[in-house]
Coordinates of N, CA and C in Angstrom, one line a residue:
M1 N -67.7 -19.4 -58.4 CA -67.9 -18.0 -58.5 C -68.1 -17.4 -57.1
S2 N -67.3 -16.4 -56.8 CA -67.4 -15.7 -55.5 C -68.6 -14.8 -55.5
V3 N -69.1 -14.6 -54.3 CA -70.2 -13.7 -54.1 C -69.7 -12.5 -53.3
K4 N -69.9 -11.3 -53.8 CA -69.5 -10.1 -53.1 C -70.4 -9.7 -52.0
T5 N -69.9 -9.5 -50.8 CA -70.7 -9.1 -49.7 C -70.2 -7.8 -49.1
N6 N -71.1 -6.8 -48.9 CA -70.8 -5.6 -48.4 C -71.2 -5.6 -46.9
L7 N -70.3 -5.3 -46.0 CA -70.6 -5.3 -44.6 C -70.6 -3.9 -44.1
I8 N -71.5 -3.6 -43.2 CA -71.5 -2.3 -42.5 C -71.6 -2.5 -41.0
K9 N -71.2 -1.5 -40.3 CA -71.3 -1.5 -38.8 C -72.5 -0.8 -38.4
A10 N -73.4 -1.4 -37.6 CA -74.6 -0.7 -37.1 C -74.5 -0.5 -35.6
A11 N -75.0 0.6 -35.2 CA -75.1 1.0 -33.8 C -76.5 1.0 -33.3
V12 N -76.8 0.4 -32.2 CA -78.1 0.3 -31.6 C -78.1 1.0 -30.2
V13 N -78.9 2.0 -30.1 CA -79.0 2.7 -28.8 C -79.8 2.0 -27.8
Q14 N -79.2 1.6 -26.7 CA -79.9 1.1 -25.5 C -79.4 2.0 -24.3
A15 N -80.1 3.1 -24.2 CA -79.7 4.1 -23.2 C -80.9 4.8 -22.6
E16 N -80.6 5.6 -21.6 CA -81.7 6.4 -20.9 C -81.7 7.8 -21.5
P17 N -82.9 8.2 -21.9 CA -83.0 9.6 -22.4 C -83.0 10.6 -21.3
V18 N -83.0 11.9 -21.6 CA -83.2 12.9 -20.5 C -84.7 13.0 -20.4
W19 N -85.2 12.3 -19.4 CA -86.7 12.0 -19.4 C -87.5 13.3 -19.5
F20 N -88.4 13.3 -20.5 CA -89.4 14.3 -20.7 C -88.8 15.7 -20.8
D21 N -87.6 15.8 -21.3 CA -86.8 17.0 -21.6 C -86.4 17.0 -23.0
L22 N -87.1 17.6 -23.9 CA -86.8 17.6 -25.3 C -85.5 18.1 -25.7
A23 N -85.1 19.3 -25.2 CA -83.8 19.9 -25.5 C -82.7 19.0 -25.0
G24 N -82.8 18.5 -23.8 CA -81.8 17.7 -23.2 C -81.6 16.4 -24.0
T25 N -82.7 15.8 -24.4 CA -82.6 14.5 -25.2 C -82.1 14.8 -26.6
V26 N -82.4 15.9 -27.2 CA -81.8 16.2 -28.5 C -80.3 16.3 -28.4
T27 N -79.8 17.0 -27.3 CA -78.4 17.1 -27.1 C -77.8 15.7 -27.0
K28 N -78.4 14.9 -26.2 CA -77.9 13.5 -25.9 C -78.0 12.7 -27.2
T29 N -79.0 12.9 -28.0 CA -79.1 12.2 -29.3 C -78.0 12.5 -30.2
C30 N -77.6 13.8 -30.3 CA -76.5 14.2 -31.2 C -75.2 13.6 -30.6
D31 N -75.0 13.6 -29.3 CA -73.8 13.0 -28.7 C -73.7 11.5 -29.1
L32 N -74.8 10.8 -29.0 CA -74.8 9.4 -29.3 C -74.5 9.1 -30.8
I33 N -75.1 10.0 -31.7 CA -74.8 9.9 -33.1 C -73.3 10.1 -33.4
K34 N -72.7 11.1 -32.8 CA -71.3 11.4 -33.0 C -70.5 10.2 -32.5
D35 N -70.8 9.6 -31.3 CA -70.1 8.5 -30.7 C -70.2 7.3 -31.6
A36 N -71.4 7.0 -32.2 CA -71.5 5.9 -33.1 C -70.7 6.0 -34.3
A37 N -70.7 7.2 -34.9 CA -70.0 7.5 -36.1 C -68.5 7.4 -35.9
S38 N -68.0 7.9 -34.7 CA -66.6 7.9 -34.4 C -66.1 6.4 -34.3
K39 N -67.0 5.5 -34.0 CA -66.6 4.1 -33.9 C -66.8 3.3 -35.1
G40 N -67.1 4.0 -36.2 CA -67.2 3.3 -37.5 C -68.6 2.9 -38.0
A41 N -69.6 3.2 -37.2 CA -71.0 2.9 -37.5 C -71.5 3.7 -38.7
K42 N -72.2 3.1 -39.6 CA -72.8 3.8 -40.8 C -74.3 4.0 -40.6
I43 N -74.9 3.4 -39.6 CA -76.3 3.5 -39.3 C -76.5 3.4 -37.8
V44 N -77.4 4.2 -37.2 CA -77.6 4.1 -35.7 C -79.2 4.1 -35.5
A45 N -79.6 3.2 -34.7 CA -81.1 3.1 -34.4 C -81.4 3.5 -33.0
F46 N -82.5 4.3 -32.8 CA -82.9 4.7 -31.5 C -84.2 4.1 -31.2
P47 N -84.6 4.0 -29.9 CA -85.8 3.3 -29.4 C -87.1 4.0 -29.8
E48 N -88.2 3.2 -29.5 CA -89.5 3.8 -29.6 C -89.6 5.0 -28.6
L49 N -90.1 6.1 -29.1 CA -90.4 7.3 -28.3 C -89.1 7.7 -27.5
W50 N -88.0 7.6 -28.1 CA -86.7 8.1 -27.5 C -86.8 9.5 -27.1
L51 N -87.4 10.3 -28.0 CA -87.7 11.7 -27.7 C -89.1 11.9 -27.3
P52 N -89.5 12.3 -26.1 CA -88.6 12.7 -25.0 C -88.5 11.6 -24.0
G53 N -88.7 10.3 -24.4 CA -88.7 9.2 -23.5 C -90.1 8.5 -23.5
Y54 N -90.2 7.2 -23.2 CA -91.4 6.5 -23.2 C -92.2 6.9 -22.0
P55 N -93.5 7.3 -22.1 CA -94.3 7.7 -21.0 C -94.8 6.6 -20.1
T56 N -93.9 6.0 -19.4 CA -94.2 4.8 -18.6 C -95.2 5.0 -17.5
W57 N -95.4 6.2 -17.1 CA -96.4 6.5 -16.1 C -97.8 6.1 -16.5
I58 N -98.1 6.0 -17.8 CA -99.5 5.8 -18.2 C -100.0 4.4 -17.8
W59 N -99.1 3.5 -17.5 CA -99.5 2.1 -17.1 C -99.9 2.1 -15.7
A60 N -99.6 3.2 -14.9 CA -100.0 3.2 -13.5 C -101.2 4.2 -13.3
R61 N -101.1 5.4 -14.0 CA -102.1 6.4 -13.9 C -102.3 7.2 -15.2
P62 N -103.0 6.6 -16.1 CA -103.1 7.2 -17.5 C -103.8 8.5 -17.5
M63 N -104.5 8.9 -16.5 CA -105.3 10.2 -16.5 C -104.5 11.3 -15.8
D64 N -103.2 11.2 -15.7 CA -102.4 12.2 -15.1 C -102.2 13.4 -16.0
L65 N -103.1 14.4 -15.8 CA -103.1 15.6 -16.7 C -101.8 16.4 -16.7
E66 N -101.3 16.5 -15.5 CA -100.0 17.3 -15.4 C -98.9 16.7 -16.2
M67 N -98.8 15.4 -16.1 CA -97.7 14.7 -16.9 C -98.0 14.7 -18.4
V68 N -99.3 14.6 -18.7 CA -99.6 14.7 -20.2 C -99.3 16.0 -20.8
V69 N -99.6 17.1 -20.0 CA -99.2 18.5 -20.5 C -97.7 18.6 -20.7
K70 N -97.0 18.2 -19.7 CA -95.5 18.3 -19.8 C -95.0 17.5 -20.9
Y71 N -95.5 16.3 -21.1 CA -95.1 15.4 -22.2 C -95.4 16.0 -23.5
T72 N -96.6 16.6 -23.7 CA -97.0 17.2 -24.9 C -96.0 18.4 -25.3
K73 N -95.7 19.2 -24.3 CA -94.8 20.4 -24.5 C -93.4 19.9 -24.9
N74 N -93.0 18.7 -24.5 CA -91.7 18.2 -24.8 C -91.7 17.2 -26.0
S75 N -92.8 17.1 -26.7 CA -92.8 16.3 -27.9 C -92.3 17.0 -29.1
L76 N -91.9 16.3 -30.1 CA -91.1 16.9 -31.3 C -92.1 17.2 -32.4
E77 N -91.9 18.4 -33.0 CA -92.7 18.8 -34.2 C -91.8 18.5 -35.4
I78 N -92.4 18.0 -36.5 CA -91.6 17.5 -37.6 C -90.7 18.6 -38.2
D79 N -91.2 19.8 -38.3 CA -90.4 20.9 -38.9 C -89.7 21.8 -37.9
S80 N -89.4 21.3 -36.8 CA -88.9 22.1 -35.7 C -87.3 22.3 -35.8
S81 N -86.8 23.2 -35.0 CA -85.4 23.4 -35.0 C -84.7 22.2 -34.4
E82 N -85.4 21.5 -33.5 CA -84.8 20.3 -32.9 C -84.5 19.2 -33.9
I83 N -85.5 18.9 -34.8 CA -85.2 17.9 -35.8 C -84.1 18.4 -36.8
Q84 N -84.1 19.7 -37.0 CA -83.0 20.2 -37.9 C -81.6 20.0 -37.3
D85 N -81.5 20.1 -36.0 CA -80.3 19.9 -35.3 C -79.8 18.4 -35.5
I86 N -80.8 17.5 -35.4 CA -80.5 16.1 -35.5 C -80.1 15.8 -37.0
K87 N -80.8 16.4 -37.9 CA -80.5 16.2 -39.4 C -79.1 16.7 -39.7
S88 N -78.7 17.8 -39.1 CA -77.4 18.4 -39.4 C -76.3 17.5 -38.8
C89 N -76.6 16.9 -37.6 CA -75.6 16.0 -37.0 C -75.4 14.8 -37.8
A90 N -76.5 14.2 -38.4 CA -76.4 13.1 -39.2 C -75.5 13.4 -40.4
A91 N -75.8 14.5 -41.0 CA -75.0 14.9 -42.2 C -73.5 15.2 -41.9
E92 N -73.3 15.8 -40.8 CA -71.9 16.1 -40.4 C -71.1 14.9 -40.1
N93 N -71.8 13.8 -39.7 CA -71.1 12.6 -39.3 C -71.3 11.5 -40.3
S94 N -72.0 11.8 -41.4 CA -72.2 10.8 -42.5 C -72.7 9.5 -42.0
I95 N -73.9 9.6 -41.3 CA -74.4 8.3 -40.7 C -76.0 8.4 -40.9
V96 N -76.5 7.2 -41.2 CA -78.0 7.1 -41.3 C -78.6 7.0 -39.8
V97 N -79.6 7.7 -39.6 CA -80.2 7.8 -38.2 C -81.7 7.3 -38.3
C98 N -82.0 6.2 -37.6 CA -83.4 5.8 -37.4 C -83.9 6.2 -36.1
L99 N -84.8 7.2 -36.1 CA -85.2 7.9 -34.9 C -86.6 7.6 -34.5
G100 N -86.9 7.4 -33.2 CA -88.2 7.2 -32.7 C -88.6 8.3 -31.7
F101 N -89.8 8.9 -31.9 CA -90.1 10.1 -31.1 C -91.6 10.3 -31.0
S102 N -92.0 11.0 -30.0 CA -93.4 11.5 -29.8 C -93.6 12.7 -30.7
E103 N -94.4 12.6 -31.7 CA -94.6 13.7 -32.6 C -95.8 14.5 -32.2
R104 N -95.6 15.8 -32.1 CA -96.7 16.7 -31.8 C -97.2 17.4 -33.1
S105 N -98.4 17.2 -33.4 CA -99.0 17.8 -34.6 C -100.3 18.4 -34.2
G106 N -100.3 19.8 -34.1 CA -101.4 20.5 -33.6 C -101.6 20.1 -32.1
D107 N -102.8 19.6 -31.8 CA -103.1 19.2 -30.4 C -103.0 17.7 -30.2
S108 N -102.4 17.0 -31.2 CA -102.4 15.5 -31.1 C -101.0 15.0 -31.0
L109 N -100.8 13.8 -30.4 CA -99.5 13.2 -30.3 C -99.6 11.8 -31.1
Y110 N -98.4 11.5 -31.7 CA -98.3 10.2 -32.4 C -97.0 9.5 -32.1
I111 N -97.0 8.2 -32.1 CA -95.8 7.4 -31.9 C -95.1 7.4 -33.3
T112 N -94.1 8.1 -33.5 CA -93.5 8.3 -34.9 C -92.1 7.9 -35.0
Q113 N -91.8 7.4 -36.2 CA -90.4 7.1 -36.6 C -90.0 7.8 -37.9
C114 N -88.7 8.1 -38.0 CA -88.2 8.6 -39.3 C -86.9 8.1 -39.5
I115 N -86.5 8.1 -40.8 CA -85.1 7.7 -41.2 C -84.5 8.9 -41.8
I116 N -83.3 9.3 -41.3 CA -82.5 10.4 -41.8 C -81.3 9.8 -42.5
D117 N -81.2 10.1 -43.8 CA -80.1 9.6 -44.5 C -78.8 10.3 -44.1
S118 N -77.7 9.7 -44.6 CA -76.3 10.2 -44.2 C -76.0 11.6 -44.8
D119 N -76.9 12.1 -45.7 CA -76.7 13.5 -46.1 C -77.6 14.5 -45.4
G120 N -78.3 14.0 -44.3 CA -79.2 14.8 -43.5 C -80.6 15.0 -44.0
E121 N -81.0 14.3 -45.0 CA -82.3 14.4 -45.6 C -83.2 13.3 -45.0
V122 N -84.4 13.7 -44.6 CA -85.4 12.7 -44.1 C -86.0 12.0 -45.3
V123 N -85.8 10.7 -45.3 CA -86.3 9.9 -46.5 C -87.5 9.1 -46.1
M124 N -87.9 9.0 -44.9 CA -89.1 8.3 -44.5 C -89.6 8.8 -43.1
T125 N -90.9 9.0 -43.0 CA -91.6 9.3 -41.8 C -92.8 8.5 -41.7
R126 N -93.1 7.9 -40.5 CA -94.3 7.1 -40.4 C -94.8 7.2 -38.9
R127 N -96.0 6.8 -38.8 CA -96.6 6.8 -37.4 C -97.1 5.4 -37.1
K128 N -96.9 4.9 -35.9 CA -97.4 3.6 -35.4 C -98.9 3.5 -35.7
L129 N -99.2 2.5 -36.4 CA -100.6 2.4 -36.9 C -101.6 2.3 -35.8
K130 N -101.4 1.5 -34.8 CA -102.3 1.4 -33.7 C -101.5 1.4 -32.4
P131 N -101.5 2.5 -31.6 CA -100.9 2.4 -30.3 C -101.4 1.3 -29.5
F132 N -100.5 0.7 -28.6 CA -100.9 -0.5 -27.9 C -101.6 -0.1 -26.6
H133 N -102.7 -0.8 -26.4 CA -103.4 -0.8 -25.1 C -103.6 0.7 -24.5
I134 N -103.0 0.9 -23.4 CA -103.2 2.2 -22.7 C -102.5 3.3 -23.4
E135 N -101.6 3.0 -24.3 CA -100.9 4.1 -25.1 C -102.0 5.0 -25.8
R136 N -103.1 4.4 -26.1 CA -104.2 5.1 -26.8 C -104.8 6.3 -26.0
T137 N -104.5 6.3 -24.7 CA -105.0 7.5 -23.9 C -104.3 8.8 -24.3
I138 N -103.1 8.7 -24.9 CA -102.5 10.0 -25.2 C -102.0 10.0 -26.7
F139 N -101.9 8.9 -27.4 CA -101.4 8.8 -28.8 C -102.5 8.5 -29.7
G140 N -102.5 9.2 -30.9 CA -103.5 8.9 -31.9 C -103.0 7.8 -32.9
D141 N -103.9 7.3 -33.7 CA -103.6 6.2 -34.7 C -102.8 6.8 -35.9
G142 N -102.0 5.9 -36.5 CA -101.3 6.2 -37.7 C -102.3 6.2 -38.9
H143 N -101.7 6.4 -40.1 CA -102.6 6.5 -41.3 C -101.9 5.7 -42.4
G144 N -102.6 5.6 -43.6 CA -102.2 4.8 -44.7 C -100.8 5.0 -45.1
P145 N -100.3 6.2 -45.3 CA -98.9 6.4 -45.7 C -97.9 5.8 -44.8
S146 N -98.3 5.5 -43.6 CA -97.3 4.9 -42.6 C -97.0 3.5 -43.0
L147 N -97.7 2.9 -44.0 CA -97.3 1.6 -44.5 C -96.1 1.6 -45.4
D148 N -95.8 2.8 -45.9 CA -94.5 3.0 -46.6 C -93.4 3.1 -45.7
N149 N -93.0 2.0 -45.1 CA -92.0 2.1 -44.0 C -90.6 1.6 -44.3
V150 N -90.3 1.5 -45.6 CA -88.9 1.2 -46.0 C -88.4 2.2 -47.0
A151 N -87.2 2.6 -46.8 CA -86.7 3.7 -47.7 C -85.2 3.4 -48.1
H152 N -84.9 3.9 -49.3 CA -83.5 3.7 -49.8 C -82.6 4.7 -49.1
T153 N -81.5 4.2 -48.6 CA -80.5 5.0 -47.9 C -79.1 4.7 -48.4
S154 N -78.1 5.4 -47.9 CA -76.7 5.1 -48.3 C -76.2 3.8 -47.9
V155 N -76.9 3.1 -47.0 CA -76.5 1.8 -46.6 C -77.4 0.7 -47.1
G156 N -78.4 1.0 -47.9 CA -79.3 0.0 -48.4 C -80.7 0.4 -48.1
R157 N -81.6 -0.6 -48.3 CA -83.1 -0.3 -48.0 C -83.3 -0.6 -46.6
V158 N -83.7 0.4 -45.8 CA -83.8 0.3 -44.4 C -85.3 0.5 -44.0
G159 N -85.8 -0.4 -43.1 CA -87.2 -0.3 -42.7 C -87.3 -0.2 -41.2
Q160 N -88.5 0.3 -40.8 CA -88.7 0.4 -39.3 C -90.1 0.0 -39.0
L161 N -90.3 -0.6 -37.8 CA -91.6 -0.9 -37.2 C -91.4 -0.6 -35.7
S162 N -92.5 -0.4 -35.0 CA -92.5 0.0 -33.6 C -93.2 -1.0 -32.7
C163 N -92.5 -1.5 -31.8 CA -93.0 -2.3 -30.7 C -93.9 -3.4 -31.2
G164 N -95.2 -3.4 -30.7 CA -96.2 -4.5 -31.0 C -96.5 -4.7 -32.5
E165 N -96.1 -3.7 -33.3 CA -96.3 -4.0 -34.8 C -95.6 -5.2 -35.3
H166 N -94.6 -5.6 -34.6 CA -93.8 -6.8 -35.0 C -94.6 -8.1 -34.8
F167 N -95.7 -8.0 -34.1 CA -96.5 -9.2 -33.9 C -97.6 -9.4 -35.0
N168 N -97.7 -8.4 -35.9 CA -98.7 -8.4 -36.9 C -98.1 -9.0 -38.2
P169 N -98.6 -10.2 -38.6 CA -98.0 -10.8 -39.8 C -98.2 -10.0 -41.1
L170 N -99.3 -9.3 -41.2 CA -99.6 -8.5 -42.5 C -98.7 -7.3 -42.5
I171 N -98.4 -6.7 -41.4 CA -97.5 -5.5 -41.4 C -96.1 -6.0 -41.7
N172 N -95.7 -7.2 -41.2 CA -94.4 -7.7 -41.5 C -94.3 -8.1 -43.0
F173 N -95.3 -8.7 -43.5 CA -95.3 -9.0 -45.0 C -95.2 -7.8 -45.8
N174 N -95.9 -6.7 -45.4 CA -95.9 -5.5 -46.1 C -94.4 -4.9 -46.1
T175 N -93.8 -5.0 -45.0 CA -92.4 -4.6 -44.9 C -91.4 -5.4 -45.8
F176 N -91.6 -6.7 -45.7 CA -90.7 -7.6 -46.5 C -90.9 -7.3 -48.0
S177 N -92.1 -7.0 -48.4 CA -92.5 -6.8 -49.8 C -91.8 -5.6 -50.4
Q178 N -91.4 -4.7 -49.6 CA -90.7 -3.5 -50.1 C -89.2 -3.6 -50.2
G179 N -88.7 -4.8 -50.2 CA -87.3 -5.1 -50.4 C -86.4 -4.7 -49.3
E180 N -86.9 -4.8 -48.1 CA -86.1 -4.4 -46.9 C -84.8 -5.2 -46.8
Q181 N -83.7 -4.5 -46.5 CA -82.4 -5.2 -46.3 C -82.0 -5.1 -44.8
I182 N -82.3 -4.0 -44.2 CA -81.9 -3.8 -42.8 C -83.2 -3.4 -42.0
H183 N -83.5 -4.1 -41.0 CA -84.7 -3.7 -40.2 C -84.3 -3.2 -38.8
C184 N -84.8 -2.0 -38.5 CA -84.6 -1.4 -37.2 C -85.9 -1.5 -36.3
A185 N -85.8 -2.4 -35.3 CA -87.0 -2.6 -34.5 C -86.9 -1.8 -33.3
A186 N -87.9 -0.9 -33.1 CA -87.9 0.1 -32.0 C -88.8 -0.4 -30.9
W187 N -88.3 -0.5 -29.7 CA -89.0 -0.9 -28.5 C -88.8 0.0 -27.3
P188 N -89.8 0.1 -26.4 CA -89.6 0.8 -25.2 C -88.8 -0.1 -24.2
C189 N -89.0 0.1 -22.9 CA -88.4 -0.8 -21.9 C -89.0 -2.2 -22.0
V190 N -88.2 -3.2 -22.3 CA -88.7 -4.6 -22.4 C -87.8 -5.5 -21.6
P191 N -88.4 -6.6 -21.2 CA -87.6 -7.6 -20.4 C -86.5 -8.2 -21.3
A192 N -85.4 -8.6 -20.6 CA -84.4 -9.3 -21.4 C -85.0 -10.6 -22.0
H193 N -84.4 -11.0 -23.2 CA -84.9 -12.2 -23.8 C -83.7 -13.1 -24.2
S194 N -84.0 -14.3 -24.7 CA -82.9 -15.3 -24.8 C -82.1 -15.1 -26.0
G195 N -82.5 -14.3 -27.0 CA -81.7 -14.1 -28.2 C -82.2 -15.0 -29.3
G196 N -83.3 -15.7 -29.2 CA -83.8 -16.5 -30.2 C -84.6 -15.7 -31.2
P197 N -85.1 -16.4 -32.3 CA -85.8 -15.7 -33.4 C -87.2 -15.4 -33.0
E198 N -87.4 -14.4 -32.0 CA -88.7 -14.1 -31.5 C -89.3 -12.9 -32.3
P199 N -90.5 -12.5 -32.0 CA -91.1 -11.4 -32.8 C -90.3 -10.1 -32.6
Y200 N -89.4 -10.0 -31.6 CA -88.5 -8.8 -31.4 C -87.7 -8.6 -32.7
S201 N -87.4 -9.7 -33.4 CA -86.6 -9.6 -34.6 C -87.4 -9.9 -35.9
M202 N -88.7 -10.1 -35.8 CA -89.6 -10.3 -36.9 C -89.4 -11.8 -37.4
S203 N -88.3 -12.1 -37.9 CA -88.0 -13.5 -38.4 C -86.5 -13.6 -38.7
D204 N -86.1 -14.8 -39.2 CA -84.7 -15.0 -39.5 C -84.4 -14.7 -40.9
E205 N -85.4 -14.0 -41.6 CA -85.1 -13.7 -43.0 C -84.5 -12.3 -43.2
V206 N -84.4 -11.5 -42.2 CA -83.7 -10.2 -42.3 C -82.7 -10.1 -41.1
I207 N -81.7 -9.2 -41.3 CA -80.9 -8.8 -40.2 C -81.6 -7.7 -39.4
S208 N -81.8 -8.0 -38.2 CA -82.6 -7.1 -37.4 C -81.9 -6.6 -36.1
Q209 N -82.0 -5.4 -35.8 CA -81.4 -4.8 -34.6 C -82.5 -4.2 -33.7
S210 N -82.6 -4.5 -32.5 CA -83.6 -4.0 -31.6 C -83.0 -2.8 -30.7
S211 N -83.7 -1.7 -30.7 CA -83.3 -0.6 -29.8 C -84.3 -0.4 -28.8
I212 N -83.9 -0.2 -27.5 CA -84.8 0.0 -26.4 C -84.4 1.1 -25.5
D213 N -85.3 1.7 -24.8 CA -85.0 2.7 -23.8 C -84.5 1.9 -22.5
M214 N -83.6 2.5 -21.8 CA -83.2 2.0 -20.5 C -83.7 3.0 -19.5
M215 N -83.9 2.6 -18.3 CA -84.5 3.4 -17.2 C -83.6 3.4 -16.0
G216 N -83.2 4.6 -15.5 CA -82.5 4.7 -14.3 C -83.4 4.7 -13.1
T217 N -82.8 4.5 -11.9 CA -83.5 4.3 -10.7 C -84.3 5.6 -10.4
R218 N -83.9 6.8 -10.8 CA -84.6 8.0 -10.4 C -85.9 8.1 -11.2
Q219 N -86.1 7.3 -12.3 CA -87.3 7.4 -13.0 C -88.3 6.4 -12.4
A220 N -87.9 5.4 -11.7 CA -88.8 4.3 -11.2 C -89.9 4.8 -10.4
P221 N -89.8 5.8 -9.5 CA -90.9 6.3 -8.7 C -92.0 6.9 -9.6
V222 N -91.7 7.5 -10.7 CA -92.7 8.0 -11.6 C -93.4 6.9 -12.4
S223 N -92.6 5.9 -12.8 CA -93.1 4.9 -13.7 C -93.8 3.7 -13.0
L224 N -93.3 3.4 -11.8 CA -93.8 2.2 -11.1 C -93.7 1.0 -12.0
V225 N -92.6 0.8 -12.7 CA -92.3 -0.4 -13.5 C -91.0 -0.9 -13.1
E226 N -90.7 -2.1 -13.5 CA -89.5 -2.8 -13.2 C -88.3 -2.3 -14.1
V227 N -87.2 -2.0 -13.5 CA -86.0 -1.6 -14.2 C -85.5 -2.9 -14.9
T228 N -85.3 -2.8 -16.2 CA -84.9 -4.0 -17.0 C -83.6 -3.8 -17.7
Q229 N -83.0 -4.9 -18.2 CA -81.8 -4.9 -18.9 C -82.1 -5.3 -20.3
G230 N -81.3 -4.7 -21.3 CA -81.6 -4.9 -22.7 C -80.4 -5.6 -23.4
Y231 N -80.6 -6.2 -24.5 CA -79.6 -6.9 -25.2 C -79.7 -6.5 -26.7
L232 N -78.5 -6.4 -27.3 CA -78.4 -6.3 -28.8 C -78.8 -7.7 -29.3
H233 N -79.8 -7.7 -30.2 CA -80.2 -9.0 -30.8 C -80.1 -9.0 -32.3
Q234 N -79.4 -9.9 -32.9 CA -79.3 -10.0 -34.3 C -79.6 -11.3 -34.8
T235 N -80.3 -11.4 -35.9 CA -80.6 -12.7 -36.6 C -80.2 -12.6 -38.0
G236 N -80.1 -13.7 -38.7 CA -79.7 -13.7 -40.1 C -78.4 -14.4 -40.3
D237 N -78.0 -14.6 -41.5 CA -76.8 -15.3 -41.9 C -75.6 -14.5 -41.9
N238 N -75.7 -13.2 -42.0 CA -74.5 -12.3 -42.2 C -74.2 -11.6 -40.9

């Protein structure tokens, strides 16, 4: 007896945002969505804090008030016109979008992810449960509903986790238990890795794609971190 297999093409963004410029990065986001869809992709995944870019400066000078104010002003509000532009782009191009962004809610910031279905509707929004290390100087903790991190979409049940959450066995188990079929792993700038079944991909039980920010040389003086190269990493049997 033959087994029917449905294959889809996935796009993983490994690119440089328009650093700390919300409007500019929204425009680039829509351009990348259109490009992915034009090449046959049915789902596209963006890195952690893609909008407006990962605040790499915090690892060198976490108390930089000027940068924090600029970053806050360029963070994304859930019901903003900017998110509506991205939703409309997803619908116009019939593609599922897994988005990572700095969410501004009142006077607080959160490391947030959402899934926009191919009809332009947001089917899942979550916050990183515990920002990592120095990230806590500007980002708040997630909450209970953020454990509902898998949603039904036009391409199947899609789940998301952010960066260091992939090292937490209980969060991984919670994700698997929701019947996840495609996992979008969002990372900031990370070193190149060998392509083995590392925590970047959670395990070999799911098909996993890792999306990361890339950094150009003009950003290095602000960040004081090493410019790195990223790889598309896939595990699983299909």
